[in-house]
CSV table of C-alpha atoms and ligand atoms in Angstrom, one decimal:
chain,number,residue,atom,x,y,z
C,1,MET,CA,-28.3,-5.5,10.3
C,2,ASN,CA,-26.9,-2.6,8.2
C,3,THR,CA,-23.2,-3.2,8.3
C,4,VAL,CA,-20.1,-1.0,7.5
C,5,VAL,CA,-17.1,-3.0,6.2
C,6,LEU,CA,-13.9,-1.1,6.4
C,7,GLY,CA,-10.2,-1.8,6.4
C,8,LEU,CA,-8.3,-1.5,9.8
C,9,GLN,CA,-4.8,-1.3,8.3
C,10,TRP,CA,-3.2,0.3,5.3
C,11,GLY,CA,-5.6,-1.1,2.7
C,12,ASP,CA,-5.8,-4.5,0.9
C,13,GLU,CA,-7.0,-6.3,4.0
C,14,GLY,CA,-9.4,-8.4,1.9
C,15,LYS,CA,-12.4,-6.1,1.9
C,16,GLY,CA,-13.5,-7.3,-1.6
C,17,LYS,CA,-13.6,-10.9,-0.5
C,18,ALA,CA,-15.3,-10.1,2.8
C,19,ILE,CA,-18.0,-8.0,1.0
C,20,ASP,CA,-18.5,-10.6,-1.7
C,21,TYR,CA,-18.9,-13.2,1.0
C,22,LEU,CA,-21.5,-11.2,2.9
C,23,ALA,CA,-23.3,-9.4,0.1
C,24,GLY,CA,-25.8,-12.2,-0.6
C,25,ARG,CA,-27.5,-11.3,2.8
C,26,PHE,CA,-28.0,-7.6,1.8
C,27,ASP,CA,-30.3,-5.7,-0.5
C,28,VAL,CA,-27.9,-2.8,-1.1
C,29,VAL,CA,-24.1,-2.5,-1.3
C,30,THR,CA,-22.7,1.0,-1.5
C,31,ARG,CA,-19.2,2.4,-1.9
C,32,PHE,CA,-18.9,5.7,0.0
C,33,GLN,CA,-15.4,7.1,-0.4
C,34,GLY,CA,-12.2,6.8,-2.4
C,35,GLY,CA,-12.0,6.1,-6.1
C,36,HIS,CA,-10.2,3.8,-8.5
C,37,ASN,CA,-7.2,3.8,-6.3
C,38,ALA,CA,-9.0,0.9,-4.7
C,39,GLY,CA,-8.4,-2.7,-6.0
C,40,HIS,CA,-10.8,-5.2,-4.4
C,41,THR,CA,-10.2,-8.8,-5.4
C,42,VAL,CA,-13.2,-11.1,-5.8
C,43,TYR,CA,-13.4,-14.6,-7.3
C,44,TYR,CA,-16.3,-15.0,-9.6
C,45,GLN,CA,-17.0,-18.4,-11.3
C,46,GLY,CA,-13.4,-19.4,-10.5
C,47,ARG,CA,-12.0,-16.2,-12.1
C,48,LYS,CA,-10.1,-13.5,-10.3
C,49,VAL,CA,-11.8,-10.1,-10.8
C,50,VAL,CA,-10.3,-6.9,-9.4
C,51,LEU,CA,-12.9,-4.2,-8.9
C,52,HIS,CA,-11.9,-0.6,-8.6
C,53,VAL,CA,-15.1,1.5,-8.3
C,54,LEU,CA,-17.9,-1.0,-8.8
C,55,PRO,CA,-19.1,-2.2,-5.4
C,56,SER,CA,-18.1,-5.8,-4.6
C,57,GLY,CA,-21.9,-6.7,-4.4
C,58,ILE,CA,-22.4,-6.6,-8.2
C,59,PHE,CA,-22.2,-10.3,-8.5
C,60,TYR,CA,-25.6,-10.6,-6.9
C,61,PRO,CA,-28.2,-9.4,-9.4
C,62,ASP,CA,-30.8,-8.8,-6.7
C,63,CYS,CA,-28.5,-6.6,-4.8
C,64,LEU,CA,-28.6,-2.8,-5.6
C,65,ALA,CA,-25.0,-1.6,-6.2
C,66,VAL,CA,-24.5,2.0,-5.4
C,67,ILE,CA,-21.6,4.4,-6.0
C,68,ALA,CA,-22.5,7.1,-3.6
C,69,SER,CA,-21.6,10.8,-3.6
C,70,GLY,CA,-18.4,10.5,-1.5
C,71,VAL,CA,-16.7,8.5,-4.3
C,72,VAL,CA,-14.5,10.3,-6.8
C,73,VAL,CA,-15.3,9.0,-10.3
C,74,GLN,CA,-13.1,8.9,-13.4
C,75,PRO,CA,-15.8,8.3,-16.0
C,76,LEU,CA,-13.6,6.7,-18.7
C,77,GLN,CA,-12.3,4.2,-16.1
C,78,LEU,CA,-15.8,3.4,-14.9
C,79,VAL,CA,-17.1,2.8,-18.4
C,80,GLU,CA,-14.3,0.4,-18.9
C,81,GLU,CA,-15.0,-1.4,-15.6
C,82,ILE,CA,-18.7,-1.7,-16.5
C,83,ARG,CA,-17.8,-3.1,-19.9
C,84,ASN,CA,-15.4,-5.7,-18.3
C,85,ALA,CA,-18.1,-6.7,-15.9
C,86,ARG,CA,-20.6,-7.2,-18.8
C,87,GLU,CA,-18.1,-9.5,-20.4
C,88,LEU,CA,-18.4,-11.6,-17.3
C,89,GLY,CA,-22.1,-11.9,-18.0
C,90,LEU,CA,-23.3,-9.3,-15.5
C,91,THR,CA,-26.0,-6.9,-16.7
C,92,LEU,CA,-25.3,-4.2,-14.2
C,93,ARG,CA,-29.0,-3.1,-14.3
C,94,ASN,CA,-28.6,-3.0,-10.6
C,95,LEU,CA,-26.0,-0.2,-10.6
C,96,ALA,CA,-26.7,3.4,-9.4
C,97,LEU,CA,-24.2,6.2,-9.7
C,98,SER,CA,-24.5,9.4,-7.7
C,99,GLU,CA,-25.1,12.6,-9.8
C,100,ASN,CA,-23.2,14.3,-7.0
C,101,ALA,CA,-20.0,12.2,-7.1
C,102,PRO,CA,-17.1,14.5,-7.9
C,103,LEU,CA,-15.3,13.9,-11.2
C,104,ILE,CA,-11.6,13.0,-11.6
C,105,LEU,CA,-10.6,15.1,-14.5
C,106,PRO,CA,-7.5,14.8,-16.7
C,107,PHE,CA,-5.8,17.6,-14.8
C,108,HIS,CA,-6.1,15.7,-11.6
C,109,GLN,CA,-4.2,12.7,-13.0
C,110,GLN,CA,-1.6,14.9,-14.5
C,111,LEU,CA,-1.2,16.8,-11.3
C,112,ASP,CA,-0.9,13.6,-9.2
C,113,VAL,CA,2.1,12.6,-11.4
C,114,VAL,CA,3.6,16.1,-11.3
C,115,PHE,CA,3.4,16.3,-7.5
C,116,GLU,CA,4.7,12.8,-7.0
C,117,ASP,CA,7.7,13.4,-9.2
C,118,SER,CA,8.5,16.8,-7.8
C,119,ARG,CA,7.6,17.0,-4.1
C,120,TYR,CA,10.3,16.8,-1.4
C,121,GLN,CA,8.4,13.9,0.2
C,122,ARG,CA,6.9,11.3,-2.1
C,123,ILE,CA,3.7,9.7,-0.9
C,124,GLY,CA,3.7,6.8,-3.4
C,125,THR,CA,0.2,7.5,-4.6
C,126,THR,CA,-1.6,5.3,-7.1
C,127,ARG,CA,-1.2,8.3,-9.6
C,128,ARG,CA,-4.9,8.1,-10.3
C,129,GLY,CA,-5.7,11.7,-9.5
C,130,ILE,CA,-7.5,10.9,-6.3
C,131,GLY,CA,-5.8,13.6,-4.1
C,132,PRO,CA,-6.1,16.5,-6.6
C,133,ALA,CA,-9.8,15.5,-7.3
C,134,TYR,CA,-10.6,15.7,-3.5
C,135,GLU,CA,-8.6,19.0,-3.3
C,136,ASP,CA,-11.0,20.5,-5.8
C,137,VAL,CA,-14.0,19.4,-3.7
C,138,VAL,CA,-12.7,21.2,-0.6
C,139,GLY,CA,-11.4,24.1,-2.9
C,140,ARG,CA,-15.1,24.4,-4.1
C,141,ARG,CA,-14.1,24.1,-7.8
C,142,ALA,CA,-15.2,20.4,-8.4
C,143,LEU,CA,-17.2,19.2,-11.3
C,144,PHE,CA,-19.7,16.4,-10.7
C,145,VAL,CA,-21.1,13.4,-12.6
C,146,GLY,CA,-24.3,15.4,-13.1
C,147,ASP,CA,-22.3,18.0,-15.0
C,148,LEU,CA,-21.3,15.4,-17.6
C,149,LEU,CA,-24.9,15.0,-18.6
C,150,ARG,CA,-25.2,18.7,-19.7
C,151,GLU,CA,-22.7,19.4,-22.5
C,152,THR,CA,-22.9,23.2,-22.4
C,153,VAL,CA,-22.5,23.2,-18.6
C,154,PHE,CA,-19.7,20.7,-18.7
C,155,ARG,CA,-17.8,22.6,-21.4
C,156,GLY,CA,-18.2,25.9,-19.6
C,157,LYS,CA,-17.1,24.6,-16.3
C,158,ILE,CA,-14.1,22.7,-17.6
C,159,ALA,CA,-12.9,25.7,-19.6
C,160,VAL,CA,-12.8,27.8,-16.4
C,161,LEU,CA,-10.9,25.1,-14.5
C,162,ALA,CA,-8.5,24.6,-17.4
C,163,GLU,CA,-7.3,28.3,-16.9
C,164,TYR,CA,-6.7,27.6,-13.3
C,165,TYR,CA,-4.8,24.4,-13.9
C,166,ASN,CA,-2.8,25.6,-16.9
C,167,ARG,CA,-1.4,28.4,-14.7
C,168,LEU,CA,-0.3,25.8,-12.2
C,169,PHE,CA,1.3,23.5,-14.8
C,170,ALA,CA,3.2,26.5,-16.2
C,171,ALA,CA,4.7,27.1,-12.8
C,172,TYR,CA,6.0,23.5,-12.9
C,173,GLY,CA,7.3,24.0,-16.4
C,174,HIS,CA,4.6,21.8,-18.0
C,175,PRO,CA,2.8,22.7,-21.2
C,176,ALA,CA,-0.9,23.6,-21.0
C,177,MET,CA,-3.2,20.6,-21.4
C,178,GLU,CA,-5.0,20.0,-24.7
C,179,LEU,CA,-8.5,19.1,-23.7
C,180,GLU,CA,-10.8,18.8,-26.7
C,181,ASP,CA,-10.3,15.1,-27.1
C,182,ASP,CA,-10.8,14.4,-23.4
C,183,VAL,CA,-13.9,16.6,-23.2
C,184,ARG,CA,-15.4,14.6,-26.1
C,185,ARG,CA,-14.5,11.3,-24.5
C,186,TYR,CA,-15.9,12.4,-21.1
C,187,LEU,CA,-19.2,13.5,-22.7
C,188,GLU,CA,-19.5,10.2,-24.4
C,189,ALA,CA,-18.8,8.4,-21.1
C,190,GLY,CA,-21.5,10.6,-19.6
C,191,GLU,CA,-24.0,9.3,-22.2
C,192,PHE,CA,-23.0,5.7,-21.5
C,193,LEU,CA,-23.4,6.2,-17.7
C,194,ARG,CA,-26.6,8.3,-18.0
C,195,PRO,CA,-29.0,5.4,-17.3
C,196,HIS,CA,-27.3,4.7,-13.9
C,197,VAL,CA,-27.1,8.3,-12.7
C,198,THR,CA,-29.4,9.3,-9.9
C,199,ASP,CA,-29.8,10.9,-6.6
C,200,THR,CA,-28.2,8.2,-4.5
C,201,THR,CA,-28.8,10.0,-1.2
C,202,ARG,CA,-32.5,9.8,-1.8
C,203,LEU,CA,-32.2,6.2,-3.0
C,204,LEU,CA,-30.3,5.2,0.1
C,205,GLN,CA,-32.7,7.1,2.4
C,206,GLU,CA,-35.6,5.4,0.8
C,207,SER,CA,-33.9,2.0,1.0
C,208,TRP,CA,-33.3,2.6,4.7
C,209,ARG,CA,-36.8,3.7,5.4
C,210,ALA,CA,-38.1,0.6,3.6
C,211,LYS,CA,-35.9,-1.5,5.9
C,212,LYS,CA,-33.7,-2.8,3.2
C,213,LYS,CA,-30.5,-4.2,4.4
C,214,ILE,CA,-27.5,-2.1,3.5
C,215,LEU,CA,-23.8,-3.0,3.3
C,216,PHE,CA,-21.3,-0.1,3.2
C,217,GLU,CA,-18.1,-1.0,1.4
C,218,GLY,CA,-15.1,0.9,2.6
C,219,ALA,CA,-12.0,1.4,0.4
C,220,GLN,CA,-8.4,1.8,1.5
C,221,GLY,CA,-7.8,1.4,5.3
C,222,SER,CA,-8.2,3.3,8.5
C,223,LEU,CA,-4.4,4.1,8.7
C,224,LEU,CA,-4.8,5.9,5.3
C,225,ASP,CA,-7.5,8.2,6.6
C,226,ILE,CA,-6.9,11.8,5.7
C,227,HIS,CA,-7.5,12.9,9.3
C,228,LEU,CA,-6.8,9.9,11.5
C,229,GLY,CA,-4.1,8.1,9.4
C,230,THR,CA,-0.3,8.3,9.1
C,231,TYR,CA,-0.4,11.8,7.7
C,232,PRO,CA,0.9,12.9,5.2
C,233,PHE,CA,1.3,9.3,3.9
C,234,VAL,CA,-2.5,8.9,3.6
C,235,THR,CA,-5.1,9.0,0.9
C,236,SER,CA,-7.4,12.0,0.6
C,237,SER,CA,-10.7,10.7,1.9
C,238,ASN,CA,-12.1,9.6,5.3
C,239,THR,CA,-11.6,5.9,5.1
C,240,THR,CA,-12.8,5.6,8.7
C,241,ILE,CA,-16.5,5.5,9.8
C,242,ALA,CA,-16.9,9.2,9.4
C,243,GLY,CA,-16.7,8.8,5.6
C,244,VAL,CA,-19.9,6.7,5.6
C,245,PHE,CA,-22.1,9.6,6.6
C,246,SER,CA,-20.6,12.4,4.5
C,247,GLY,CA,-20.2,10.0,1.6
C,248,THR,CA,-23.8,8.6,1.5
C,249,GLY,CA,-26.1,11.1,3.2
C,250,LEU,CA,-27.3,8.5,5.7
C,251,SER,CA,-27.1,9.2,9.4
C,252,PRO,CA,-25.3,7.1,12.0
C,253,LYS,CA,-28.7,5.7,12.9
C,254,ALA,CA,-28.6,3.8,9.7
C,255,VAL,CA,-25.6,1.8,10.8
C,256,ASP,CA,-26.1,-1.2,13.1
C,257,ARG,CA,-22.7,-2.9,13.0
C,258,VAL,CA,-19.2,-2.0,12.1
C,259,LEU,CA,-17.1,-4.9,10.7
C,260,GLY,CA,-13.4,-4.2,10.5
C,261,ILE,CA,-11.2,-6.2,8.2
C,262,SER,CA,-7.6,-7.0,9.1
C,263,LYS,CA,-5.0,-9.4,7.8
C,264,ALA,CA,-3.4,-11.7,10.3
C,265,TYR,CA,-0.2,-9.8,9.5
C,266,ALA,CA,0.3,-6.4,8.0
C,267,THR,CA,1.0,-4.8,4.6
C,268,ARG,CA,1.5,-1.4,3.2
C,269,VAL,CA,1.9,-0.1,-0.4
C,270,GLY,CA,3.6,3.3,-1.0
C,271,GLU,CA,5.7,5.3,1.4
C,272,GLY,CA,5.3,6.1,5.0
C,273,PRO,CA,6.1,4.7,8.5
C,274,PHE,CA,5.4,1.0,9.1
C,275,PRO,CA,6.7,0.0,12.6
C,276,THR,CA,6.4,-3.7,12.2
C,277,GLU,CA,7.8,-3.9,8.7
C,278,LEU,CA,10.0,-6.9,7.9
C,279,LYS,CA,12.7,-5.8,5.5
C,280,ASP,CA,14.6,-9.0,5.6
C,281,ASP,CA,14.4,-12.4,3.8
C,282,PHE,CA,11.7,-13.5,6.0
C,283,GLY,CA,9.6,-10.5,4.9
C,284,ALA,CA,10.3,-11.4,1.3
C,285,ARG,CA,9.1,-15.0,2.1
C,286,LEU,CA,5.9,-13.7,3.6
C,287,ARG,CA,5.3,-11.5,0.6
C,288,THR,CA,5.6,-14.5,-1.6
C,289,LEU,CA,3.4,-16.7,0.7
C,290,GLY,CA,0.7,-14.0,0.8
C,291,ASN,CA,1.1,-13.0,-2.9
C,292,GLU,CA,1.4,-9.5,-1.7
C,293,PHE,CA,1.5,-7.5,-5.0
C,294,GLY,CA,-0.9,-4.5,-5.4
C,295,ALA,CA,-4.2,-5.3,-7.1
C,296,THR,CA,-4.3,-1.8,-8.6
C,297,THR,CA,-0.7,-0.9,-9.4
C,298,GLY,CA,1.0,-4.3,-9.2
C,299,ARG,CA,3.6,-2.8,-6.8
C,300,PRO,CA,5.2,-5.3,-4.3
C,301,ARG,CA,3.5,-4.6,-1.0
C,302,ARG,CA,5.7,-4.0,2.1
C,303,VAL,CA,5.0,-6.7,4.7
C,304,GLY,CA,5.3,-7.0,8.4
C,305,TRP,CA,3.9,-8.5,11.6
C,306,LEU,CA,0.4,-7.7,12.9
C,307,ASP,CA,0.6,-4.4,14.9
C,308,LEU,CA,-1.9,-4.7,17.7
C,309,VAL,CA,-1.3,-1.1,18.9
C,310,ALA,CA,-2.4,0.1,15.5
C,311,LEU,CA,-5.2,-2.4,15.3
C,312,ARG,CA,-6.6,-1.2,18.6
C,313,HIS,CA,-6.4,2.4,17.4
C,314,ALA,CA,-8.4,1.5,14.3
C,315,VAL,CA,-11.0,-0.5,16.4
C,316,GLN,CA,-11.5,2.5,18.7
C,317,VAL,CA,-11.8,5.3,16.1
C,318,ASN,CA,-14.3,3.3,14.1
C,319,GLY,CA,-16.3,1.7,16.9
C,320,VAL,CA,-15.6,-1.7,15.5
C,321,ASP,CA,-18.0,-4.4,16.8
C,322,ASP,CA,-16.6,-7.4,14.9
C,323,ILE,CA,-13.4,-8.3,13.1
C,324,PHE,CA,-13.0,-10.3,9.9
C,325,LEU,CA,-9.4,-11.6,10.1
C,326,THR,CA,-8.1,-12.6,6.7
C,327,LYS,CA,-5.2,-14.5,5.2
C,328,LEU,CA,-4.7,-16.6,8.3
C,329,ASP,CA,-3.7,-19.4,6.0
C,330,VAL,CA,-0.6,-17.4,4.9
C,331,LEU,CA,0.9,-18.1,8.4
C,332,ASP,CA,0.2,-21.8,8.2
C,333,ASP,CA,3.9,-23.0,8.1
C,334,LEU,CA,5.4,-20.6,10.7
C,335,PRO,CA,6.6,-22.2,14.0
C,336,GLU,CA,6.2,-18.8,15.7
C,337,ILE,CA,4.1,-15.7,15.0
C,338,ARG,CA,4.8,-12.3,16.4
C,339,VAL,CA,2.4,-9.4,17.2
C,340,ALA,CA,3.4,-5.9,18.3
C,341,ILE,CA,1.9,-5.1,21.7
C,342,ALA,CA,3.6,-1.8,22.6
C,343,TYR,CA,6.0,0.8,21.2
C,344,GLU,CA,9.3,2.0,22.5
C,345,VAL,CA,10.0,5.6,21.9
C,346,ASP,CA,13.7,6.8,21.9
C,347,GLY,CA,14.7,3.5,23.5
C,348,GLU,CA,12.2,3.6,26.3
C,349,ARG,CA,8.8,2.0,26.8
C,350,SER,CA,7.1,5.3,27.4
C,351,GLU,CA,3.9,5.9,29.5
C,352,ARG,CA,1.9,6.1,26.3
C,353,ARG,CA,3.6,3.1,24.8
C,354,ASP,CA,0.4,1.5,23.8
C,355,THR,CA,-1.3,4.5,22.1
C,356,PHE,CA,-0.9,5.0,18.4
C,357,PRO,CA,0.8,8.3,17.4
C,358,CYS,CA,-0.7,8.5,14.0
C,359,HIS,CA,1.1,11.4,12.4
C,360,ALA,CA,4.1,10.1,10.5
C,361,GLU,CA,6.9,12.1,12.3
C,362,ALA,CA,5.9,10.6,15.6
C,363,LEU,CA,5.3,7.1,14.3
C,364,GLU,CA,8.7,7.0,12.6
C,365,ARG,CA,10.4,7.3,16.0
C,366,VAL,CA,8.8,4.1,17.5
C,367,THR,CA,10.2,0.6,17.8
C,368,PRO,CA,7.6,-2.1,18.4
C,369,VAL,CA,7.7,-4.5,21.3
C,370,TYR,CA,6.7,-8.0,20.2
C,371,GLN,CA,4.9,-10.9,21.8
C,372,ALA,CA,5.7,-14.3,20.2
C,373,LEU,CA,2.8,-16.7,19.9
C,374,PRO,CA,3.1,-20.4,18.8
C,375,GLY,CA,2.2,-21.2,15.2
C,376,TRP,CA,-0.2,-24.0,14.3
C,377,GLN,CA,1.8,-25.5,11.4
C,378,LYS,CA,-1.2,-27.1,9.8
C,379,LYS,CA,-3.0,-26.2,6.5
C,380,LEU,CA,-6.2,-24.2,7.3
C,381,GLY,CA,-7.5,-23.8,3.7
C,382,ALA,CA,-10.0,-26.7,3.8
C,383,ILE,CA,-11.4,-26.1,7.3
C,384,GLU,CA,-15.0,-25.1,7.3
C,385,ARG,CA,-16.1,-25.0,10.9
C,386,ALA,CA,-14.6,-23.0,13.8
C,387,ARG,CA,-14.6,-26.1,16.0
C,388,ASP,CA,-12.1,-27.8,13.7
C,389,LEU,CA,-9.5,-25.1,14.1
C,390,PRO,CA,-6.2,-26.1,15.8
C,391,LYS,CA,-5.9,-24.9,19.4
C,392,ALA,CA,-3.0,-22.6,18.6
C,393,VAL,CA,-5.2,-20.7,16.2
C,394,ARG,CA,-7.8,-20.2,18.9
C,395,ALA,CA,-5.1,-19.0,21.2
C,396,TYR,CA,-3.9,-16.5,18.6
C,397,LEU,CA,-7.4,-15.2,18.0
C,398,ASP,CA,-8.1,-14.9,21.7
C,399,PHE,CA,-4.9,-12.8,22.1
C,400,ILE,CA,-5.9,-10.5,19.3
C,401,GLU,CA,-9.5,-10.1,20.6
C,402,GLU,CA,-8.4,-9.3,24.1
C,403,PHE,CA,-5.9,-6.7,23.0
C,404,ALA,CA,-7.9,-5.1,20.2
C,405,GLY,CA,-11.2,-5.0,22.1
C,406,ALA,CA,-13.4,-6.6,19.4
C,407,ARG,CA,-14.7,-10.1,18.6
C,408,ILE,CA,-13.3,-12.0,15.6
C,409,ARG,CA,-16.4,-13.3,13.8
C,410,TYR,CA,-15.0,-14.4,10.5
C,411,LEU,CA,-11.7,-15.9,9.4
C,412,GLY,CA,-10.3,-15.9,5.9
C,413,VAL,CA,-8.4,-19.1,5.1
C,414,GLY,CA,-8.0,-18.6,1.3
C,415,GLY,CA,-9.0,-16.1,-1.4
C,416,GLU,CA,-12.2,-17.9,-2.5
C,417,ARG,CA,-15.6,-16.9,-1.2
C,418,ARG,CA,-16.1,-20.4,0.5
C,419,GLN,CA,-12.8,-20.2,2.3
C,420,THR,CA,-14.4,-18.3,5.1
C,421,ILE,CA,-15.0,-19.6,8.6
C,422,GLU,CA,-17.8,-18.0,10.7
C,423,ILE,CA,-17.3,-18.0,14.5
C,424,ALA,CA,-20.5,-17.9,16.5
C,425,ASP,CA,-20.7,-16.9,20.2
D,1,GDP,P1,-9.0,-5.2,-0.6
D,1,GDP,O1,-8.4,-4.1,-1.3
D,1,GDP,O2,-9.1,-5.0,0.9
D,1,GDP,O3,-10.2,-5.8,-1.2
D,1,GDP,O4,-7.9,-6.4,-0.8
D,1,GDP,P2,-7.1,-6.8,-2.1
D,1,GDP,O5,-8.0,-7.5,-3.0
D,1,GDP,O6,-6.3,-5.6,-2.6
D,1,GDP,O7,-6.0,-7.8,-1.5
D,1,GDP,C1,-6.3,-8.9,-0.8
D,1,GDP,C2,-5.7,-10.1,-1.5
D,1,GDP,O8,-5.8,-11.2,-0.6
D,1,GDP,C3,-6.4,-10.6,-2.7
D,1,GDP,O9,-5.5,-11.2,-3.6
D,1,GDP,C4,-7.4,-11.6,-2.2
D,1,GDP,O10,-7.8,-12.6,-3.2
D,1,GDP,C5,-6.6,-12.3,-1.1
D,1,GDP,N1,-7.3,-12.8,0.0
D,1,GDP,C6,-8.4,-12.3,0.7
D,1,GDP,N2,-8.7,-13.0,1.7
D,1,GDP,C7,-7.8,-14.0,1.8
D,1,GDP,C8,-7.5,-15.1,2.7
D,1,GDP,O11,-8.2,-15.3,3.7
D,1,GDP,N3,-6.5,-15.9,2.4
D,1,GDP,C9,-5.7,-15.7,1.3
D,1,GDP,N4,-4.7,-16.6,1.1
D,1,GDP,N5,-5.9,-14.7,0.4
D,1,GDP,C10,-6.9,-13.9,0.7
D,2,IMO,P1,-7.8,-0.7,-1.3
D,2,IMO,O1,-9.3,-0.2,-1.4
D,2,IMO,C1,-3.7,0.0,-0.4
D,2,IMO,C2,-2.3,4.1,-0.8
D,2,IMO,C3,-1.3,4.4,-1.9
D,2,IMO,C4,-0.5,5.6,-1.3
D,2,IMO,C5,-1.6,6.3,-0.5
D,2,IMO,C6,-2.1,7.5,-1.3
D,2,IMO,O2,-7.5,-1.7,-2.4
D,2,IMO,O3,-7.5,-1.2,0.0
D,2,IMO,P2,-3.8,7.7,-3.4
D,2,IMO,O4,-3.6,7.3,-4.8
D,2,IMO,O5,-5.0,7.2,-2.7
D,2,IMO,O6,-3.6,9.2,-3.3
D,2,IMO,O7,-2.5,7.1,-2.6
D,2,IMO,O8,-2.6,5.4,-0.3
D,2,IMO,N1,-3.5,3.5,-1.3
D,2,IMO,C7,-3.8,2.2,-1.1
D,2,IMO,N2,-3.1,1.2,-0.5
D,2,IMO,N3,-4.9,-0.3,-0.9
D,2,IMO,C8,-5.7,0.7,-1.4
D,2,IMO,O9,-7.0,0.6,-1.7
D,2,IMO,C9,-5.1,2.0,-1.6
D,2,IMO,N4,-5.5,3.2,-2.1
D,2,IMO,C10,-4.6,4.0,-1.9
D,2,IMO,O10,-0.4,3.3,-2.2
D,2,IMO,O11,0.4,5.1,-0.3
D,3,MG,MG1,-6.8,-3.6,-2.6
């Protein structure tokens, strides 16, 4: 069953672990959006590995790993990531990179920093140039991986773009960018990447027609979607199901199942509304228990209770069939666990209290209404079978399933691949 794995919250739900757990059952794993703003943690031979653009299926040599055309690529970063993976003993002969993936250029990274430091409302981006790179795509100015392979074309295109950007930098009082060194390094990276570069849309189409099993690896989370997330505190791609199709060139017919990943609580990195946020000592304790520090930027993650209003929104917009609920073990010691089941707006439980007002201004005005559920106060990390789970866990899962409208099929009870419990019908 071709399966889309995507985050149902604000990212860092444990997608990397979920994909690594599942990838052995698939022939192809493909990233379809985002860039190296992502940090997907996987354990390989007992070592913690954080992947940024490489799909989390690369640890299976028989699995074709694809970086499809919806992903924005910083070639120097990708080369480094490939080198690091080779040091782990992976050949990466199974890696395909789209010739039509837009490039993240030095201007984009610079602009991300300039914007973050100057705008009236900071987003708290990863400062990797993701937003500006996608802006160039919609602005019809982008350069692509394929351009890197033709030196004259690349030099010509980047020179034109430099004029555009240097005018913009001047407006912000920044000097023009000196590009020659970067251009040379980008072209070298292009040569390094050349053996992997291909038409991934064709490759994926062929894989689909040949009935190969495809796993689609989402980055970020649904609430960071450029159209359906907590705008403007979002990333610049479609992190929801829509991104699969524009980002790979496969049709909805190629998807059999949507698997949404959610933590048993909630986290967010960067700015923006977070109704169930715990800003107190308890929140700090949960951050420590869950080791909630960004895999990409190392920033402390904001933490809070699971927000079922938001979760149901994410289930609905993505058509989620099944949920992979991660980090359940982090709640092991708690006598009571809360979940948000409605919002109050301006002190009243309004008619639309259980719908998710995704734009930030509206969401900032809500106060969550909680339901308290009993904790299990047992260590879950070594449990392997669903039937061995404490009753209180089952009750917690039933409550979430009922509210969110999707089945919980997998539970994460630790960061390692094997610390996963499958729940059959
Ligand atoms: P991603 O961006 O969605 O892939 O998630 P990250 O890798 O950024 O963050 C998830 C973190 O939680 C990583 O440190 C994982 O190793 C860890 N993790 C994933 N699943 C579980 C789980 O079930 N229990 C615990 N304790 N940690 C987990
Ligand atoms: P993974 O794939 C968590 C957040 C940033 C910021 C906003 C915009 O590991 O789940 P950007 O650099 O994308 O323009 O930043 O999005 N953000 C993430 N938060 N996990 C991620 O990826 C994220 N990628 C971006 O913190 O709030
Ligand atoms: Mg992450």
